[in-house]
GROMACS .gro file of C-alpha atoms in nm:
model
  119
    1MET     CA    1  -1.212   0.528  -0.570
    2LEU     CA    2  -1.238   0.182  -0.683
    3VAL     CA    3  -1.256   0.104  -1.070
    4LYS     CA    4  -1.455  -0.200  -1.159
    5LEU     CA    5  -1.308  -0.327  -1.504
    6GLU     CA    6  -1.555  -0.503  -1.719
    7SER     CA    7  -1.329  -0.643  -1.964
    8GLN     CA    8  -0.960  -0.680  -2.069
    9SER     CA    9  -0.966  -0.366  -2.288
   10ASP     CA   10  -1.082  -0.164  -1.956
   11PHE     CA   11  -0.748  -0.266  -1.807
   12PHE     CA   12  -0.544  -0.148  -2.084
   13THR     CA   13  -0.749   0.187  -2.106
   14VAL     CA   14  -0.709   0.251  -1.748
   15SER     CA   15  -0.332   0.178  -1.806
   16ARG     CA   16  -0.302   0.378  -2.099
   17GLU     CA   17  -0.478   0.669  -1.945
   18ARG     CA   18  -0.316   0.691  -1.624
   19HIS     CA   19  -0.118   0.986  -1.534
   20ALA     CA   20   0.158   1.103  -1.278
   21ALA     CA   21  -0.013   1.339  -1.043
   22LYS     CA   22   0.245   1.642  -0.972
   23ARG     CA   23   0.038   1.842  -0.724
   24PHE     CA   24  -0.253   1.743  -0.475
   25ASP     CA   25  -0.522   1.922  -0.293
   26ASP     CA   26  -0.337   1.920   0.069
   27THR     CA   27  -0.667   1.963   0.223
   28TYR     CA   28  -0.812   1.668   0.102
   29ARG     CA   29  -0.809   1.342   0.332
   30ILE     CA   30  -0.863   1.000   0.233
   31HIS     CA   31  -1.096   0.822   0.476
   32PRO     CA   32  -0.896   0.568   0.731
   33ASP     CA   33  -1.127   0.294   0.619
   34ILE     CA   34  -1.032   0.347   0.233
   35ILE     CA   35  -0.657   0.333   0.330
   36ARG     CA   36  -0.719   0.038   0.535
   37ALA     CA   37  -0.893  -0.145   0.272
   38LEU     CA   38  -0.640  -0.064   0.015
   39ILE     CA   39  -0.333  -0.193   0.222
   40HIS     CA   40  -0.540  -0.492   0.305
   41SER     CA   41  -0.597  -0.578  -0.046
   42ALA     CA   42  -0.243  -0.502  -0.159
   43SER     CA   43  -0.103  -0.704   0.139
   44GLU     CA   44  -0.285  -0.995   0.012
   45ALA     CA   45  -0.158  -0.975  -0.347
   46ALA     CA   46   0.012  -1.298  -0.485
   47SER     CA   47   0.379  -1.352  -0.446
   48ALA     CA   48   0.640  -1.612  -0.471
   49TRP     CA   49   0.576  -1.902  -0.241
   50ASN     CA   50   0.281  -1.704  -0.136
   51LEU     CA   51   0.509  -1.517   0.115
   52GLN     CA   52   0.360  -1.139   0.081
   53HIS     CA   53   0.738  -1.071   0.166
   54TRP     CA   54   0.653  -0.668   0.195
   55LYS     CA   55   0.546  -0.453   0.468
   56PHE     CA   56   0.373  -0.100   0.410
   57ILE     CA   57   0.421   0.214   0.622
   58VAL     CA   58   0.148   0.439   0.579
   59VAL     CA   59   0.221   0.809   0.679
   60THR     CA   60  -0.080   1.046   0.679
   61ASP     CA   61   0.080   1.311   0.913
   62ARG     CA   62   0.202   1.609   0.695
   63ALA     CA   63   0.524   1.654   0.969
   64ARG     CA   64   0.601   1.300   0.893
   65LYS     CA   65   0.568   1.304   0.526
   66GLU     CA   66   0.810   1.617   0.511
   67GLU     CA   67   1.085   1.411   0.687
   68TRP     CA   68   1.068   1.177   0.370
   69PHE     CA   69   1.093   1.492   0.145
   70ASP     CA   70   1.484   1.421   0.087
   71ILE     CA   71   1.436   1.031   0.038
   72ALA     CA   72   1.166   1.120  -0.243
   73TYR     CA   73   1.427   1.334  -0.419
   74GLY     CA   74   1.258   1.666  -0.343
   75GLN     CA   75   0.935   1.595  -0.460
   76ARG     CA   76   0.690   1.809  -0.322
   77GLN     CA   77   0.398   1.575  -0.382
   78ILE     CA   78   0.511   1.370  -0.068
   79ALA     CA   79   0.400   1.664   0.168
   80GLU     CA   80   0.109   1.755  -0.047
   81ALA     CA   81  -0.062   1.404  -0.078
   82SER     CA   82  -0.337   1.290   0.172
   83VAL     CA   83  -0.139   0.956   0.243
   84VAL     CA   84   0.210   0.833   0.154
   85VAL     CA   85   0.275   0.460   0.145
   86ALA     CA   86   0.616   0.307   0.145
   87ILE     CA   87   0.651  -0.041   0.045
   88LEU     CA   88   0.928  -0.226   0.198
   89GLY     CA   89   1.049  -0.579   0.073
   90ASP     CA   90   1.209  -0.855   0.238
   91LEU     CA   91   1.471  -0.972  -0.016
   92GLN     CA   92   1.576  -1.257   0.195
   93ALA     CA   93   1.218  -1.397   0.238
   94ASN     CA   94   1.286  -1.730   0.053
   95ARG     CA   95   1.561  -1.805   0.313
   96ASN     CA   96   1.307  -1.830   0.591
   97ALA     CA   97   0.999  -1.930   0.392
   98GLU     CA   98   0.867  -2.175   0.632
   99GLU     CA   99   0.888  -1.968   0.917
  100SER     CA  100   0.761  -1.675   0.709
  101ILE     CA  101   0.447  -1.886   0.583
  102ARG     CA  102   0.349  -1.956   0.959
  103VAL     CA  103   0.394  -1.609   1.042
  104ASN     CA  104   0.186  -1.485   0.746
  105GLU     CA  105  -0.102  -1.726   0.854
  106ARG     CA  106  -0.110  -1.603   1.220
  107ARG     CA  107  -0.096  -1.240   1.072
  108SER     CA  108  -0.371  -1.338   0.841
  109ARG     CA  109  -0.606  -1.479   1.135
  110ALA     CA  110  -0.525  -1.165   1.356
  111ASN     CA  111  -0.597  -0.940   1.084
  112ALA     CA  112  -0.931  -1.089   1.009
  113GLU     CA  113  -1.020  -1.074   1.359
  114ARG     CA  114  -0.945  -0.720   1.370
  115LEU     CA  115  -1.173  -0.647   1.069
  116CYS     CA  116  -1.448  -0.827   1.218
  117ALA     CA  117  -1.407  -0.642   1.526
  118LEU     CA  118  -1.428  -0.280   1.330
  119ARG     CA  119  -1.767  -0.387   1.184
   0.00000   0.00000   0.00000
């Protein structure tokens, strides 16, 4: 679900009223197009030196999610959720900033081409 914020106060309302979900309907599935759009948006978020020094691992398969049960400190939500996203950060990205920028530019062009091909 996309939320359109009309004003700054809407942001504060959304952040104040958010809550942690402890149970999920494990029969519900988020459409892959929505997952792709969310990951695409997150991957283009601003970052230091515009490096976007993160990678996303998206898991929708229940068996795979259950493999992550211990990593998630035994939280059942990991298996019940429609999708689980692990965000991995490159803590050394600044050391290879110039190369990372070139890689990100190539990746952005490739992603744009893939998105156009999906339409």
